[in-house]
Coordinates of C-alpha atoms in Angstrom, one line a residue:
X1 CA -2.8 13.8 19.8
X2 CA -1.5 12.6 16.5
X3 CA 1.7 11.5 14.8
X4 CA 3.6 14.2 12.8
X5 CA 3.3 13.2 9.2
X6 CA 6.5 14.1 7.3
X7 CA 7.3 14.2 3.7
X8 CA 9.9 11.4 3.0
X9 CA 12.7 13.7 2.0
X10 CA 12.3 15.8 5.2
X11 CA 12.4 12.7 7.4
X12 CA 15.4 11.4 5.6
X13 CA 17.2 14.7 6.1
X14 CA 16.4 14.7 9.9
X15 CA 17.7 11.1 10.2
X16 CA 20.9 12.0 8.3
X17 CA 21.6 15.1 10.4
X18 CA 20.9 13.5 13.8
X19 CA 23.9 11.2 13.4
X20 CA 26.1 14.3 13.2
X21 CA 25.2 15.4 16.7
X22 CA 28.0 14.2 19.0
X23 CA 26.0 14.5 22.3
X24 CA 23.8 11.5 22.6
X25 CA 21.4 13.2 25.0
X26 CA 20.7 15.9 22.4
X27 CA 20.2 13.4 19.7
X28 CA 17.1 12.2 21.5
X29 CA 15.7 15.7 22.0
X30 CA 16.5 16.6 18.3
X31 CA 14.5 13.5 17.1
X32 CA 11.5 14.3 19.4
X33 CA 11.5 18.0 18.3
X34 CA 11.6 17.2 14.5
X35 CA 9.8 13.9 14.2
X36 CA 7.3 14.3 17.0
X37 CA 6.4 11.7 19.6
X38 CA 8.3 8.4 19.3
X39 CA 8.3 4.9 20.7
X40 CA 11.3 3.6 22.6
X41 CA 12.2 1.2 19.8
X42 CA 12.1 3.9 17.2
X43 CA 14.4 6.1 19.2
X44 CA 16.9 3.3 19.3
X45 CA 16.8 2.9 15.6
X46 CA 16.8 6.6 14.6
X47 CA 19.4 7.7 17.1
X48 CA 21.8 4.9 16.1
X49 CA 22.5 4.1 19.8
X50 CA 22.3 1.1 22.0
X51 CA 19.2 0.1 24.0
X52 CA 20.9 0.8 27.3
X53 CA 22.2 4.2 26.2
X54 CA 18.8 5.4 25.0
X55 CA 17.2 4.1 28.2
X56 CA 19.7 6.0 30.3
X57 CA 19.2 9.3 28.7
X58 CA 15.4 9.0 28.6
X59 CA 15.4 8.4 32.4
X60 CA 17.6 11.5 32.9
X61 CA 15.5 13.6 30.6
X62 CA 12.3 12.5 32.4
X63 CA 13.7 13.4 35.8
X64 CA 14.5 16.9 34.5
X65 CA 11.0 17.3 32.9
X66 CA 12.8 17.7 29.5
X67 CA 10.6 15.0 28.1
X68 CA 7.5 13.1 29.2
X69 CA 6.1 9.7 28.6
X70 CA 2.4 9.4 27.8
X71 CA -0.1 6.9 26.5
X72 CA -0.8 7.4 22.8
X73 CA -3.5 5.8 20.6
X74 CA -1.9 4.4 17.4
X75 CA -4.5 4.9 14.6
X76 CA -2.9 2.1 12.6
X77 CA -3.1 -0.6 15.2
X78 CA -6.0 1.0 17.2
X79 CA -4.0 0.3 20.4
X80 CA -2.7 2.4 23.2
X81 CA 1.1 2.6 23.4
X82 CA 3.8 4.4 25.4
X83 CA 5.4 7.3 23.5
X84 CA 7.9 10.0 24.5
X85 CA 7.2 13.7 23.9
X86 CA 9.5 16.7 24.2
X87 CA 8.4 19.4 26.6
X88 CA 8.7 23.2 26.2
X89 CA 11.6 23.0 28.6
X90 CA 13.2 20.4 26.4
X91 CA 12.8 22.6 23.3
X92 CA 14.4 25.5 25.2
X93 CA 17.3 23.3 26.3
X94 CA 17.8 22.1 22.7
X95 CA 18.1 25.7 21.4
X96 CA 20.3 26.8 24.3
X97 CA 22.8 24.0 23.5
X98 CA 23.5 25.8 20.2
X99 CA 22.0 23.3 17.8
X100 CA 21.6 25.5 14.7
X101 CA 17.9 26.3 14.3
X102 CA 18.3 25.9 10.5
X103 CA 18.7 22.2 11.3
X104 CA 15.2 21.8 12.7
X105 CA 14.1 20.8 9.3
X106 CA 10.5 19.8 9.9
X107 CA 9.3 23.2 11.0
X108 CA 11.4 25.2 8.6
X109 CA 10.5 23.1 5.6
X110 CA 6.8 22.9 6.5
X111 CA 6.6 26.7 7.1
X112 CA 8.3 27.3 3.7
X113 CA 5.9 24.8 2.1
X114 CA 2.8 26.4 3.5
X115 CA 4.0 29.9 2.6
X116 CA 4.2 28.8 -1.1
X117 CA 0.5 27.7 -0.9
X118 CA -0.9 31.0 0.3
X119 CA -2.9 31.4 -3.0
X120 CA -4.5 27.9 -2.4
X121 CA -5.4 28.8 1.2
X122 CA -6.9 32.2 0.1
X123 CA -8.9 30.5 -2.7
X124 CA -10.4 27.9 -0.3
X125 CA -11.3 30.6 2.2
X126 CA -13.1 32.6 -0.6
X127 CA -15.3 29.6 -1.5
X128 CA -16.1 28.8 2.1
X129 CA -14.0 25.7 2.8
X130 CA -13.7 25.1 6.5
X131 CA -10.3 25.8 8.1
X132 CA -10.2 22.2 9.5
X133 CA -10.5 20.9 5.9
X134 CA -7.9 23.4 4.5
X135 CA -5.5 22.0 7.2
X136 CA -6.2 18.5 6.1
X137 CA -5.6 19.3 2.4
X138 CA -2.3 21.0 3.3
X139 CA -1.3 17.9 5.2
X140 CA -2.3 15.7 2.3
X141 CA -0.3 17.7 -0.2
X142 CA 2.7 17.9 2.1
X143 CA 3.2 14.2 1.7
X144 CA 4.0 14.9 -2.0
X145 CA 6.9 17.1 -1.1
X146 CA 8.7 19.4 -3.6
X147 CA 7.4 17.5 -6.6
X148 CA 4.0 19.1 -5.9
X149 CA 5.3 22.5 -7.1
X150 CA 6.2 21.2 -10.6
X151 CA 2.5 21.4 -11.5
X152 CA 0.9 24.5 -12.9
X153 CA -1.6 25.9 -10.5
X154 CA -4.9 27.8 -11.0
X155 CA -8.3 27.7 -9.4
X156 CA -9.3 24.6 -11.3
X157 CA -6.2 22.8 -9.9
X158 CA -7.1 23.9 -6.4
X159 CA -10.7 22.6 -6.9
X160 CA -9.3 19.3 -8.2
X161 CA -7.2 18.9 -4.9
X162 CA -10.4 19.6 -3.0
X163 CA -12.3 17.0 -5.1
X164 CA -9.5 14.4 -4.4
X165 CA -9.8 15.2 -0.7
X166 CA -13.6 14.8 -0.6
X167 CA -13.3 11.5 -2.5
X168 CA -10.4 10.0 -0.5
X169 CA -10.8 6.7 1.2
X170 CA -10.0 8.2 4.6
X171 CA -12.7 10.9 4.2
X172 CA -15.7 8.7 3.2
X173 CA -18.2 11.0 5.1
X174 CA -17.4 13.9 2.6
X175 CA -18.0 11.9 -0.6
X176 CA -19.0 14.3 -3.4
X177 CA -19.9 12.8 -6.8
X178 CA -18.1 14.4 -9.8
X179 CA -21.1 15.9 -11.7
X180 CA -22.6 17.3 -8.5
X181 CA -19.3 18.7 -7.5
X182 CA -18.8 20.4 -10.9
X183 CA -22.3 21.9 -10.8
X184 CA -21.9 23.2 -7.2
X185 CA -18.5 24.8 -7.8
X186 CA -19.3 25.9 -11.4
X187 CA -16.3 24.1 -13.0
X188 CA -16.2 22.0 -16.1
X189 CA -15.7 18.3 -15.5
X190 CA -13.2 18.3 -18.3
X191 CA -10.9 20.5 -16.2
X192 CA -11.2 18.3 -13.1
X193 CA -10.5 15.2 -15.3
X194 CA -7.5 17.0 -16.8
X195 CA -5.9 17.8 -13.5
X196 CA -6.6 14.4 -12.0
X197 CA -4.8 12.9 -15.0
X198 CA -1.9 15.5 -14.5
X199 CA -1.5 14.6 -10.8
X200 CA -1.6 10.8 -11.5
X201 CA 0.7 11.0 -14.5
X202 CA 3.4 12.8 -12.5
X203 CA 3.8 9.9 -10.1
X204 CA 3.2 11.9 -7.0
X205 CA 2.3 8.9 -4.8
X206 CA -1.5 8.9 -5.3
X207 CA -3.6 5.8 -6.0
X208 CA -7.0 5.8 -7.6
X209 CA -9.6 3.1 -8.0
X210 CA -13.2 3.0 -9.2
X211 CA -16.4 1.4 -8.0
X212 CA -18.9 1.7 -10.7
X213 CA -19.1 5.5 -11.4
X214 CA -17.6 6.4 -8.0
X215 CA -13.9 7.3 -7.7
X216 CA -11.7 7.0 -4.6
X217 CA -8.2 8.2 -3.9
X218 CA -5.5 7.6 -1.3
X219 CA -1.8 8.4 -1.0
X220 CA 1.2 6.0 -0.5
X221 CA 2.2 8.0 2.6
X222 CA -1.2 8.3 4.3
X223 CA -2.6 5.8 6.8
X224 CA -4.3 3.8 4.0
X225 CA -1.3 3.6 1.8
X226 CA 1.4 3.0 4.4
X227 CA -0.7 0.2 6.1
X228 CA -1.6 -1.5 2.8
X229 CA 2.0 -1.4 1.5
X230 CA 3.3 -2.7 4.9
X231 CA 0.9 -5.6 4.8
X232 CA 1.8 -6.4 1.2
X233 CA 5.6 -6.4 2.0
X234 CA 5.0 -8.5 5.1
X235 CA 3.2 -11.1 3.0
X236 CA 5.9 -11.1 0.3
X237 CA 8.7 -11.4 2.9
X238 CA 6.8 -14.4 4.3
X239 CA 6.7 -16.0 0.9
X240 CA 10.5 -15.4 0.3
X241 CA 11.2 -17.2 3.6
X242 CA 8.9 -20.1 2.6
X243 CA 10.6 -20.4 -0.8
X244 CA 14.0 -20.6 0.8
X245 CA 13.1 -23.0 3.5
X246 CA 10.4 -25.3 1.9
X247 CA 10.6 -24.4 -1.9
X248 CA 7.8 -23.1 -4.1
X249 CA 4.1 -23.8 -3.4
X250 CA 2.0 -25.7 -5.9
X251 CA -0.6 -22.9 -5.9
X252 CA -0.1 -19.2 -5.5
X253 CA -3.6 -17.8 -4.9
X254 CA -3.2 -14.1 -5.7
X255 CA -6.9 -13.6 -5.0
X256 CA -6.6 -15.1 -1.5
X257 CA -3.5 -13.0 -0.7
X258 CA -5.5 -9.8 -1.6
X259 CA -8.5 -11.0 0.4
X260 CA -6.5 -11.6 3.6
X261 CA -4.8 -8.2 3.3
X262 CA -8.2 -6.5 2.7
X263 CA -9.7 -8.4 5.7
X264 CA -7.0 -6.9 7.9
X265 CA -7.8 -3.4 6.5
X266 CA -11.5 -3.9 7.2
X267 CA -10.7 -4.9 10.8
X268 CA -8.7 -1.7 11.2
X269 CA -11.7 0.2 9.8
X270 CA -9.5 1.6 7.0
X271 CA -11.8 0.2 4.3
X272 CA -15.3 -1.0 4.6
X273 CA -17.7 -3.7 3.4
X274 CA -21.0 -3.1 1.7
X275 CA -23.7 -2.1 4.2
X276 CA -27.3 -1.8 3.2
X277 CA -27.9 1.0 5.7
X278 CA -24.8 3.0 4.6
X279 CA -25.1 5.8 2.1
X280 CA -21.8 4.8 0.5
X281 CA -21.5 1.3 -0.7
X282 CA -18.6 -1.0 0.2
X283 CA -15.2 -0.7 -1.5
X284 CA -13.6 -4.0 -0.4
X285 CA -13.9 -5.8 -3.8
X286 CA -12.4 -3.1 -6.0
X287 CA -9.8 -2.5 -3.3
X288 CA -8.8 -6.2 -3.4
X289 CA -8.3 -5.8 -7.1
X290 CA -6.1 -2.8 -6.6
X291 CA -4.1 -4.8 -3.9
X292 CA -3.4 -7.4 -6.6
X293 CA -1.8 -4.7 -8.7
X294 CA 0.2 -3.4 -5.8
X295 CA 1.3 -6.9 -4.9
X296 CA 2.6 -7.6 -8.3
X297 CA 4.4 -4.2 -8.5
X298 CA 6.0 -4.6 -5.1
X299 CA 7.0 -8.2 -5.8
X300 CA 8.7 -7.1 -9.0
X301 CA 10.5 -4.4 -7.1
X302 CA 11.6 -6.9 -4.5
X303 CA 13.2 -9.2 -7.1
X304 CA 10.6 -11.9 -7.7
X305 CA 11.1 -13.4 -11.2
X306 CA 8.7 -12.4 -13.9
X307 CA 7.8 -15.9 -15.0
X308 CA 6.9 -16.7 -11.4
X309 CA 4.7 -13.5 -11.3
X310 CA 3.1 -14.6 -14.6
X311 CA 1.9 -17.8 -13.0
X312 CA 0.3 -15.8 -10.1
X313 CA -1.4 -13.5 -12.6
X314 CA -2.9 -16.3 -14.7
X315 CA -4.6 -17.7 -11.6
X316 CA -6.4 -14.5 -10.7
X317 CA -10.2 -14.7 -11.0
X318 CA -10.7 -11.1 -9.7
X319 CA -8.7 -9.4 -12.4
X320 CA -10.7 -11.2 -15.1
X321 CA -13.6 -9.1 -14.0
X322 CA -11.7 -5.8 -14.6
X323 CA -11.5 -4.2 -18.0
X324 CA -8.2 -5.4 -19.4
X325 CA -7.2 -6.4 -15.8
X326 CA -5.0 -9.4 -16.6
X327 CA -3.2 -7.6 -19.4
X328 CA -2.5 -4.6 -17.1
X329 CA -0.9 -7.0 -14.6
X330 CA 1.3 -8.3 -17.4
X331 CA 2.2 -4.8 -18.3
X332 CA 3.3 -4.2 -14.7
X333 CA 5.7 -7.1 -14.8
X334 CA 6.9 -5.8 -18.2
X335 CA 7.9 -2.6 -16.3
X336 CA 5.0 -0.3 -17.0
X337 CA 4.9 2.8 -14.8
X338 CA 1.7 4.1 -16.4
X339 CA -0.8 5.0 -13.7
X340 CA -3.6 3.4 -15.8
X341 CA -1.8 0.0 -15.3
X342 CA -0.8 0.5 -11.7
X343 CA -4.2 1.7 -10.6
X344 CA -7.8 0.4 -11.0
X345 CA -9.3 2.7 -13.6
X346 CA -10.9 2.5 -17.0
X347 CA -8.5 2.9 -19.8
X348 CA -9.8 4.6 -23.0
X349 CA -6.7 4.3 -25.2
X350 CA -4.7 1.1 -25.0
X351 CA -1.1 0.9 -25.9
X352 CA 0.0 -2.2 -27.9
X353 CA 1.0 -4.9 -25.5
X354 CA 4.8 -5.6 -25.8
X355 CA 5.5 -8.9 -24.1
X356 CA 8.5 -9.9 -26.1
X357 CA 11.0 -9.7 -23.2
X358 CA 9.0 -12.1 -20.9
X359 CA 7.6 -14.3 -23.6
X360 CA 11.1 -15.0 -25.0
X361 CA 11.7 -17.0 -21.8
X362 CA 8.6 -19.1 -22.2
X363 CA 8.1 -22.1 -24.5
X364 CA 4.4 -22.4 -23.8
X365 CA 1.8 -23.3 -21.1
X366 CA 0.8 -26.7 -19.6
X367 CA -2.4 -28.0 -21.3
X368 CA -3.7 -29.4 -18.0
X369 CA -3.1 -26.6 -15.4
X370 CA -2.0 -23.6 -17.5
X371 CA 1.4 -23.2 -15.8
X372 CA 4.2 -21.4 -17.7
X373 CA 6.9 -23.7 -19.0
X374 CA 10.3 -22.0 -19.6
X375 CA 12.5 -22.7 -22.5
X376 CA 15.3 -23.9 -20.2
X377 CA 13.0 -26.5 -18.6
X378 CA 14.1 -29.8 -20.2
X379 CA 12.3 -32.1 -17.8
X380 CA 9.2 -32.5 -19.9
X381 CA 7.2 -32.8 -16.7
X382 CA 5.0 -30.1 -15.3
X383 CA 6.1 -29.3 -11.8
X384 CA 2.6 -28.3 -10.7
X385 CA 0.4 -31.1 -12.0
X386 CA 2.9 -33.7 -13.2
X387 CA 1.7 -33.8 -16.9
X388 CA 4.1 -35.3 -19.3
X389 CA 4.8 -32.8 -22.1
X390 CA 6.0 -35.4 -24.5
X391 CA 2.6 -37.1 -24.5
X392 CA 0.6 -33.9 -24.3
X393 CA 1.4 -30.8 -26.4
X394 CA 1.9 -27.5 -24.7
X395 CA -0.4 -24.6 -25.3
X396 CA 1.2 -22.0 -27.5
X397 CA 2.2 -18.6 -26.3
X398 CA -0.7 -17.0 -28.2
X399 CA -3.2 -19.1 -26.1
X400 CA -2.6 -17.0 -23.0
X401 CA -6.3 -16.6 -22.3
X402 CA -6.9 -20.3 -22.4
X403 CA -3.9 -20.8 -20.1
X404 CA -5.4 -18.3 -17.7
X405 CA -8.7 -20.2 -17.7
X406 CA -6.9 -23.5 -17.0
X407 CA -4.9 -22.0 -14.2
X408 CA -8.0 -20.7 -12.5
X409 CA -9.8 -24.0 -12.9
X410 CA -6.8 -26.0 -11.6
X411 CA -6.5 -23.7 -8.6
X412 CA -10.2 -24.1 -7.7
X413 CA -10.0 -27.9 -7.9
X414 CA -6.7 -28.0 -5.9
X415 CA -8.1 -25.9 -3.1
X416 CA -11.3 -28.0 -3.0
X417 CA -9.1 -31.1 -2.6
X418 CA -7.1 -29.5 0.2
X419 CA -10.3 -28.4 2.1
X420 CA -10.3 -30.1 5.5
X421 CA -13.3 -32.4 6.4
X422 CA -14.2 -34.3 9.5
X423 CA -12.8 -37.9 9.7
X424 CA -15.4 -40.4 8.5
X425 CA -14.8 -42.4 11.7
X426 CA -17.7 -41.3 14.0
X427 CA -15.5 -41.9 17.1
X428 CA -12.8 -39.6 15.8
X429 CA -13.1 -35.8 15.7
X430 CA -9.9 -35.2 13.7
X431 CA -10.0 -33.0 10.6
X432 CA -8.4 -34.6 7.5
X433 CA -7.9 -33.7 3.8
X434 CA -9.5 -35.8 1.1
X435 CA -6.1 -36.3 -0.6
X436 CA -4.7 -38.1 2.4
X437 CA -4.6 -42.0 2.4
X438 CA -5.7 -42.4 6.0
X439 CA -6.5 -40.4 9.1
X440 CA -3.3 -39.7 11.1
X441 CA -5.3 -39.8 14.4
X442 CA -7.2 -43.1 14.1
X443 CA -5.8 -44.7 10.9
X444 CA -9.2 -44.9 9.2
X445 CA -8.7 -45.3 5.4
X446 CA -9.9 -42.2 3.5
X447 CA -9.9 -43.8 0.0

């Protein structure tokens, strides 16, 4: 049994309409009918009711067999959890209580959506695509919502959607290389590339990244996208809390942040490491590079300052491996919405880099650690490494590549200093850092 996946606008409409229902017992049935099975905590949030009120009506509904409680396997957490489901008796009761059927948005909207895609379904049946795959493609496109229909459609467009499905992160077993795909379905690669560009350029929520010649896709609202974005937001919220309570850290390791998020995704079996026995190689490294772009974009949307994000970017070792990687991150903090910047793909035509808005805030970079120094910073002391700017000249703005190299080198040295080692006292098993003066456990001098 799976969770109903709704387009965002449909879910928003359901949550708006449910508040108009005066009878609290019907609110719960309405949510279960239109959103599918729900956890107790989600029903409290969506119904806008107190915990005790929701608990009371759930118990009453269960006694009358209007709803039922079952164990449900959450594919995101890979854990069993209790969820509430509406029964057929509950659906009948909902309709009998004169809730306008036009308000059951999920089914009506989805039926309307599918009816508009009859040509797509018929085409897939003609070329022998299995019904189970057609269902998954419809589910995939339903996440785009009404914006999907702004695109001109023909058989090459339908083949492109099929190609995207076969090369999605969540369908790794179906992987179909582009040249073989075009040969098998007798379509020019130029047409597939054209429609991929069209879909990505219209900001329909898709992400794309490359691993060598291989291309992978996922959507912001599928299990890969929602989980990745949730982990990114959780990490950034943690950082906001740290800044408010303890101030800024000396080092912001963008690479390490991306690696930790990717590690969680690997544990959830959503992305995979390289495996000598697997037919498809690992995608963790390119996915980590894409996570860095998503992190910077999300941080910008959450209100992090652009000079702060610039410091994070300059310390990234991973993005230096990518063609124009660091510059694309700078484009993101400059407000770029181009999919070539927001995703991890090769860019064939580069726009001129306009960094005036952010660079006008910066007077230069520290010549020891590469940190950005703002024009309004009159202390003459680098807050990261303590260098005196009066005695040592700043790197000029044009030396951004040199600043990036210094930032990476300083980060590596700093992390090495902070690496814990066993106390040199053979009778003490405490772990200490080389930068400490003495062991806090046994007071053995460390210097």
